[in-house]
Coordinates of C-alpha atoms in Angstrom, one line a residue:
M1 CA -0.1 -0.1 0.0
A2 CA 1.2 3.6 -0.8
D3 CA 2.4 5.7 2.1
K4 CA 1.1 9.0 2.9
Q5 CA 3.7 10.9 0.9
D6 CA 2.9 9.0 -2.3
L7 CA -0.8 10.4 -1.9
T8 CA 0.3 13.8 -1.7
I9 CA -0.1 15.9 -5.0
D10 CA 1.6 19.0 -5.8
T11 CA -0.8 21.2 -7.5
S12 CA 1.2 24.5 -7.2
Y13 CA 2.5 26.1 -10.4
T14 CA 3.2 29.8 -11.4
P15 CA 0.3 31.2 -13.7
V16 CA 1.5 32.4 -17.1
E17 CA 0.2 35.5 -18.9
Y18 CA -1.6 34.9 -22.1
D19 CA 0.6 35.7 -25.5
P20 CA -1.7 36.4 -28.5
Q21 CA 0.8 34.8 -30.8
Y22 CA -0.1 31.2 -29.2
I23 CA -3.3 29.7 -29.7
L24 CA -2.8 27.2 -27.0
M25 CA -0.7 27.6 -23.8
V26 CA -0.1 24.3 -21.6
N27 CA 1.5 25.2 -18.3
N28 CA 2.6 22.5 -15.7
L29 CA -0.4 20.3 -16.8
K30 CA -1.1 17.2 -14.7
K31 CA -3.6 14.5 -14.9
Y32 CA -3.5 11.6 -12.3
F33 CA -5.9 8.7 -12.3
P34 CA -6.6 7.2 -8.7
I35 CA -5.8 3.8 -8.0
K36 CA -8.3 2.0 -5.6
G37 CA -7.9 -0.7 -3.0
G38 CA -8.8 -2.4 0.0
M39 CA -12.5 -3.3 0.9
L40 CA -13.5 0.2 1.2
Q41 CA -11.9 0.8 -2.2
K42 CA -9.8 4.1 -0.9
T43 CA -7.2 5.6 -3.1
V44 CA -4.0 3.9 -2.5
G45 CA -2.0 5.6 -5.1
Y46 CA -2.2 7.5 -8.7
V47 CA -1.2 6.7 -12.1
K48 CA 0.7 9.8 -13.1
A49 CA -0.2 9.5 -16.8
V50 CA 0.6 13.3 -17.2
D51 CA 3.0 14.7 -14.8
G52 CA 3.8 18.5 -15.5
I53 CA 3.7 19.2 -19.1
T54 CA 4.6 22.8 -20.2
F55 CA 4.5 24.1 -23.9
N56 CA 3.1 26.9 -26.2
L57 CA 1.7 26.2 -29.7
K58 CA 1.7 29.1 -32.4
R59 CA -1.3 29.7 -34.7
G60 CA -1.6 27.9 -37.9
T61 CA 1.7 25.5 -36.8
T62 CA 1.9 21.8 -36.2
M63 CA 3.4 20.5 -32.9
G64 CA 4.5 16.7 -33.1
L65 CA 4.0 14.9 -29.9
V66 CA 6.2 11.8 -29.7
G67 CA 7.2 9.1 -27.4
E68 CA 6.9 5.3 -26.6
S69 CA 3.6 3.7 -26.1
G70 CA 2.1 4.5 -22.6
C71 CA 4.2 7.6 -22.1
G72 CA 1.0 9.9 -21.8
K73 CA 0.7 11.2 -25.5
T74 CA -3.0 10.6 -25.9
T75 CA -3.9 11.5 -22.5
T76 CA -2.2 14.9 -22.9
G77 CA -4.3 15.4 -26.0
R78 CA -7.5 14.4 -24.3
T79 CA -6.9 16.3 -21.2
I80 CA -6.1 19.7 -23.1
L81 CA -9.6 19.2 -24.7
R82 CA -11.4 18.4 -21.5
L83 CA -12.2 14.8 -22.6
S84 CA -10.7 13.0 -19.5
G85 CA -12.7 14.6 -16.7
E86 CA -11.1 17.1 -14.5
K87 CA -7.3 17.9 -14.7
T88 CA -5.1 17.4 -11.8
A89 CA -3.3 20.6 -11.8
G90 CA -1.9 23.3 -14.2
Q91 CA -3.3 25.6 -16.8
V92 CA -4.5 24.9 -20.4
L93 CA -5.3 28.4 -22.0
F94 CA -7.0 28.4 -25.5
N95 CA -7.1 31.7 -27.0
G96 CA -6.3 33.0 -23.5
Q97 CA -9.0 31.5 -21.6
E98 CA -8.9 28.7 -19.3
V99 CA -10.4 25.5 -20.7
Y100 CA -11.4 24.1 -17.5
D101 CA -13.1 27.4 -16.3
F102 CA -15.9 27.0 -19.0
S103 CA -19.3 26.3 -17.9
S104 CA -21.1 23.4 -19.5
K105 CA -22.9 25.8 -22.1
E106 CA -19.6 27.6 -22.8
L107 CA -17.4 24.3 -23.3
R108 CA -20.4 23.3 -25.6
Q109 CA -19.8 26.1 -27.6
K110 CA -16.0 25.9 -27.6
R111 CA -16.4 22.1 -28.9
T112 CA -16.7 23.6 -32.6
E113 CA -13.3 25.4 -32.2
M114 CA -11.3 22.4 -30.7
Q115 CA -11.7 18.9 -32.4
I116 CA -10.0 15.7 -32.3
I117 CA -9.1 13.0 -35.0
F118 CA -9.1 9.6 -33.1
Q119 CA -6.7 6.9 -33.7
D120 CA -9.0 4.2 -34.7
P121 CA -11.5 5.5 -37.4
F122 CA -13.5 2.6 -37.4
S123 CA -14.4 2.4 -33.6
S124 CA -15.0 6.1 -33.7
L125 CA -17.7 6.0 -36.5
Q126 CA -21.3 5.1 -35.6
P127 CA -21.7 1.8 -37.6
R128 CA -25.5 2.5 -37.9
M129 CA -25.4 5.9 -39.3
P130 CA -24.7 6.9 -43.0
I131 CA -21.7 9.1 -43.5
G132 CA -23.4 12.0 -44.4
E133 CA -25.4 11.9 -41.3
I134 CA -21.9 11.3 -39.3
I135 CA -20.2 14.4 -40.8
G136 CA -23.4 16.4 -40.4
E137 CA -24.8 15.5 -37.2
A138 CA -22.9 18.1 -35.3
V139 CA -23.1 20.7 -38.0
R140 CA -26.6 20.6 -37.5
E141 CA -26.6 20.6 -33.7
H142 CA -24.5 23.7 -33.5
N143 CA -26.1 25.5 -36.4
I144 CA -23.2 25.8 -38.4
V145 CA -25.0 26.8 -41.4
P146 CA -28.7 27.5 -42.4
P147 CA -30.8 24.2 -43.0
D148 CA -31.4 25.1 -46.6
Q149 CA -27.4 25.0 -47.1
F150 CA -27.0 21.9 -45.2
D151 CA -26.5 19.4 -48.1
D152 CA -24.5 21.5 -50.1
Y153 CA -22.2 22.3 -47.2
I154 CA -21.5 18.4 -46.4
D155 CA -20.9 18.0 -50.0
E156 CA -18.2 20.8 -50.2
I157 CA -16.6 19.3 -47.0
M158 CA -16.6 15.8 -48.1
D159 CA -15.0 17.0 -51.6
E160 CA -12.3 18.9 -49.6
C161 CA -11.4 15.8 -47.9
G162 CA -11.3 13.5 -51.0
L163 CA -14.8 11.9 -50.6
Q164 CA -17.7 11.7 -53.2
P165 CA -20.8 13.4 -52.5
F166 CA -22.6 10.4 -53.7
Q167 CA -21.1 8.3 -51.0
K168 CA -23.2 9.9 -48.3
D169 CA -25.8 7.3 -47.9
R170 CA -22.9 4.5 -47.5
Y171 CA -22.0 3.2 -43.9
P172 CA -18.6 3.2 -42.4
H173 CA -18.1 -0.6 -43.0
E174 CA -18.4 0.1 -46.9
F175 CA -15.0 1.9 -46.8
S176 CA -11.6 1.0 -46.5
G177 CA -9.3 2.4 -43.8
G178 CA -7.9 5.4 -45.6
Q179 CA -11.4 6.5 -46.6
R180 CA -12.8 6.1 -43.1
Q181 CA -10.0 8.3 -41.8
R182 CA -10.9 11.0 -44.3
I183 CA -14.4 10.8 -42.8
C184 CA -13.2 11.6 -39.6
I185 CA -11.3 14.4 -40.8
A186 CA -14.4 15.6 -42.6
R187 CA -16.2 15.3 -39.5
A188 CA -13.7 17.3 -37.6
L189 CA -13.3 20.0 -40.4
A190 CA -17.2 20.5 -40.8
L191 CA -17.4 22.5 -37.8
N192 CA -14.7 25.0 -38.7
P193 CA -12.3 24.6 -36.0
E194 CA -9.3 26.5 -35.0
F195 CA -7.3 23.8 -33.2
V196 CA -7.4 20.0 -33.7
V197 CA -5.6 17.2 -32.0
C198 CA -4.6 14.4 -34.4
D199 CA -4.2 11.2 -32.2
E200 CA -2.1 8.9 -34.4
P201 CA -4.3 9.6 -37.4
V202 CA -2.2 7.3 -39.8
S203 CA -0.7 4.6 -37.5
A204 CA -3.1 2.0 -38.9
L205 CA -2.7 2.8 -42.6
D206 CA -0.6 1.6 -45.4
V207 CA 2.4 3.9 -46.0
S208 CA 1.1 4.9 -49.4
I209 CA -2.2 5.9 -47.7
Q210 CA -0.3 7.7 -44.8
A211 CA 1.1 10.0 -47.3
Q212 CA -2.2 10.8 -48.8
I213 CA -3.6 11.7 -45.3
I214 CA -0.6 13.6 -44.3
N215 CA -0.8 15.8 -47.5
L216 CA -4.5 16.4 -47.2
L217 CA -4.0 17.4 -43.5
K218 CA -1.3 19.9 -44.7
D219 CA -3.4 21.1 -47.6
L220 CA -6.4 21.8 -45.3
Q221 CA -4.2 23.5 -42.7
K222 CA -3.0 25.9 -45.5
K223 CA -6.5 26.5 -46.6
H224 CA -8.2 26.9 -43.1
N225 CA -5.2 28.2 -41.1
L226 CA -5.7 25.1 -38.8
T227 CA -3.4 24.5 -35.8
Y228 CA -2.4 20.7 -35.1
L229 CA -1.2 18.9 -32.2
F230 CA 0.0 15.7 -34.2
I231 CA 0.4 12.9 -31.6
S232 CA 2.3 10.2 -33.1
H233 CA 5.1 7.4 -32.5
D234 CA 6.4 7.5 -36.1
L235 CA 9.2 10.1 -36.3
S236 CA 9.5 10.1 -40.0
V237 CA 5.9 11.2 -40.3
V238 CA 6.4 13.9 -37.6
E239 CA 9.6 15.2 -39.2
H240 CA 7.5 15.6 -42.3
I241 CA 4.5 17.4 -41.0
S242 CA 5.5 19.3 -37.6
D243 CA 6.9 22.5 -37.1
T244 CA 7.9 22.1 -33.4
V245 CA 8.5 18.6 -31.7
G246 CA 7.9 17.4 -28.0
V247 CA 9.4 14.3 -26.8
M248 CA 7.5 12.6 -24.0
Y249 CA 8.7 9.9 -21.6
L250 CA 6.5 8.6 -18.5
G251 CA 4.4 11.6 -18.3
N252 CA 7.0 14.3 -18.8
L253 CA 8.2 16.5 -21.7
V254 CA 11.9 15.6 -21.8
E255 CA 12.6 17.7 -25.1
Y256 CA 11.0 20.4 -27.1
G257 CA 12.1 22.7 -29.6
P258 CA 11.8 23.4 -33.7
T259 CA 11.7 20.1 -35.6
E260 CA 14.9 20.8 -37.7
R261 CA 16.7 21.1 -34.4
I262 CA 15.3 18.2 -32.8
F263 CA 16.4 16.1 -35.6
S264 CA 19.8 17.5 -36.5
N265 CA 20.9 18.2 -32.9
P266 CA 19.0 15.7 -30.4
L267 CA 19.9 16.6 -26.8
H268 CA 18.2 14.1 -24.5
P269 CA 19.6 10.6 -24.4
Y270 CA 15.9 9.3 -24.9
T271 CA 15.5 11.4 -28.0
K272 CA 18.7 10.1 -29.3
A273 CA 17.8 6.7 -29.0
L274 CA 14.4 7.2 -30.4
L275 CA 16.0 8.8 -33.7
S276 CA 18.7 6.0 -33.9
A277 CA 15.5 3.7 -34.4
V278 CA 14.2 5.7 -37.6
P279 CA 14.8 3.5 -40.6
I280 CA 17.1 5.0 -43.4
P281 CA 16.2 4.4 -46.9
D282 CA 19.7 3.6 -48.0
P283 CA 20.7 0.0 -47.8
D284 CA 24.4 0.9 -47.7
S285 CA 24.1 3.2 -44.7
K286 CA 25.0 2.0 -41.5
M287 CA 22.7 2.9 -38.5
N288 CA 24.0 3.3 -35.0
R289 CA 21.2 2.1 -33.2
I290 CA 20.9 3.1 -29.5
V291 CA 19.3 0.2 -27.6
L292 CA 17.5 0.9 -24.6
E293 CA 17.8 -1.7 -21.8
G294 CA 14.8 -2.5 -19.6
S295 CA 11.3 -1.6 -19.9
I296 CA 9.4 1.7 -19.0
P297 CA 8.8 1.9 -15.5
S298 CA 5.3 2.0 -14.1
P299 CA 3.6 5.5 -14.4
A300 CA 2.1 4.6 -10.7
N301 CA 5.5 4.2 -9.3
P302 CA 7.9 6.3 -11.1
P303 CA 11.6 6.3 -10.3
K304 CA 13.1 9.3 -8.3
G305 CA 15.0 11.9 -9.6
C306 CA 15.2 11.7 -13.5
K307 CA 12.5 9.1 -14.5
F308 CA 14.9 8.1 -17.4
H309 CA 17.8 7.3 -15.3
T310 CA 17.0 3.6 -15.1
R311 CA 17.4 3.2 -18.8
C312 CA 20.0 5.7 -19.6
S313 CA 23.5 5.0 -20.5
E314 CA 24.7 8.4 -19.4
C315 CA 23.2 8.3 -15.8
M316 CA 25.1 10.3 -13.0
A317 CA 24.6 10.0 -9.3
C318 CA 22.5 13.2 -9.3
C319 CA 20.1 11.8 -11.8
K320 CA 19.0 9.0 -9.1
T321 CA 18.0 11.7 -6.7
D322 CA 17.4 15.3 -8.2
A323 CA 14.7 15.8 -10.8
P324 CA 16.4 17.9 -13.5
A325 CA 14.8 21.3 -14.7
M326 CA 13.8 22.4 -18.3
V327 CA 16.6 24.7 -19.6
E328 CA 16.9 26.3 -22.8
V329 CA 20.2 25.3 -24.5
E330 CA 19.8 27.0 -27.8
P331 CA 17.0 29.4 -28.8
D332 CA 13.8 27.6 -28.2
H333 CA 15.4 24.4 -27.8
Y334 CA 14.4 23.0 -24.3
V335 CA 15.9 19.8 -22.9
V336 CA 15.3 18.3 -19.3
C337 CA 18.6 16.5 -18.4
H338 CA 21.4 17.0 -16.1
L339 CA 23.8 16.9 -18.7
Y340 CA 22.8 20.4 -19.6
Q341 CA 21.8 22.1 -16.5
G342 CA 25.4 24.4 -16.8
N343 CA 24.5 25.2 -20.4
A344 CA 21.1 27.2 -20.1
K345 CA 20.9 30.3 -22.4

């Protein structure tokens, strides 16, 4: 059973002031899930799925969020959109407004501005509804267009997303995986959102279809000035679509910066290991693979100090006791590692 100290949650943080160039400002965001135990089902611990995430996202850009399975990427996206109940601590500012201060009525109105594309298109689509109704259900509910323009509007959205208007009466099972993902994109786009969380939208698709969906997302972003939080474990896809990249490990952001700098000059040992696993399309090129030993520790009982020290080849004595702070090593390039604590700009 967890002791009293394990049940103490640090909810303190320094509030940030709104900067208009950012559509989204996330400050020390935490999301813990309680672990129940005993006959009385008391809380005996917490799964620290998101444990102090901080980043800013500029309008009209894409931020890639990468990391191993189970590191908290999807929970971060869902917590930002307030889809996972209440946050544990921190700030989520959308256009300068705290998302968790919205009333139910205000949140319902804001849903049109913040959308999500789920990882599995088949399970996120209602199998008993034709796709025209799936795409148009929220359009009708939120009165996006007058009733007499509804059909033409749905046709236009479908056409933008590579779907044919005559397919409106078909059901999700009649489409391929790539087409179903286009339906999900059309459903999100139909509400004229400003910000879209893309939760591994191409992970279940063939490589050729992945390229089509990525190009579609980029075209729609350019046309509608959309802002994306692109969650993925595929670094080659993230490099292609993202302007900035955040690397997550066990609920924390360990490195964050412009895509070009992350890929050309990775700083954190974990980032280096992830990049070493990206295949190189050259049979004569030798890959210097960095193999991480061991498995990811449990988010219910993370290691003290730096959470990565149990798998890090560059671990020092201080890593086992002291948690490193986020420092800016070069302009806009941040890292959480004791190796760089003295190199802050």
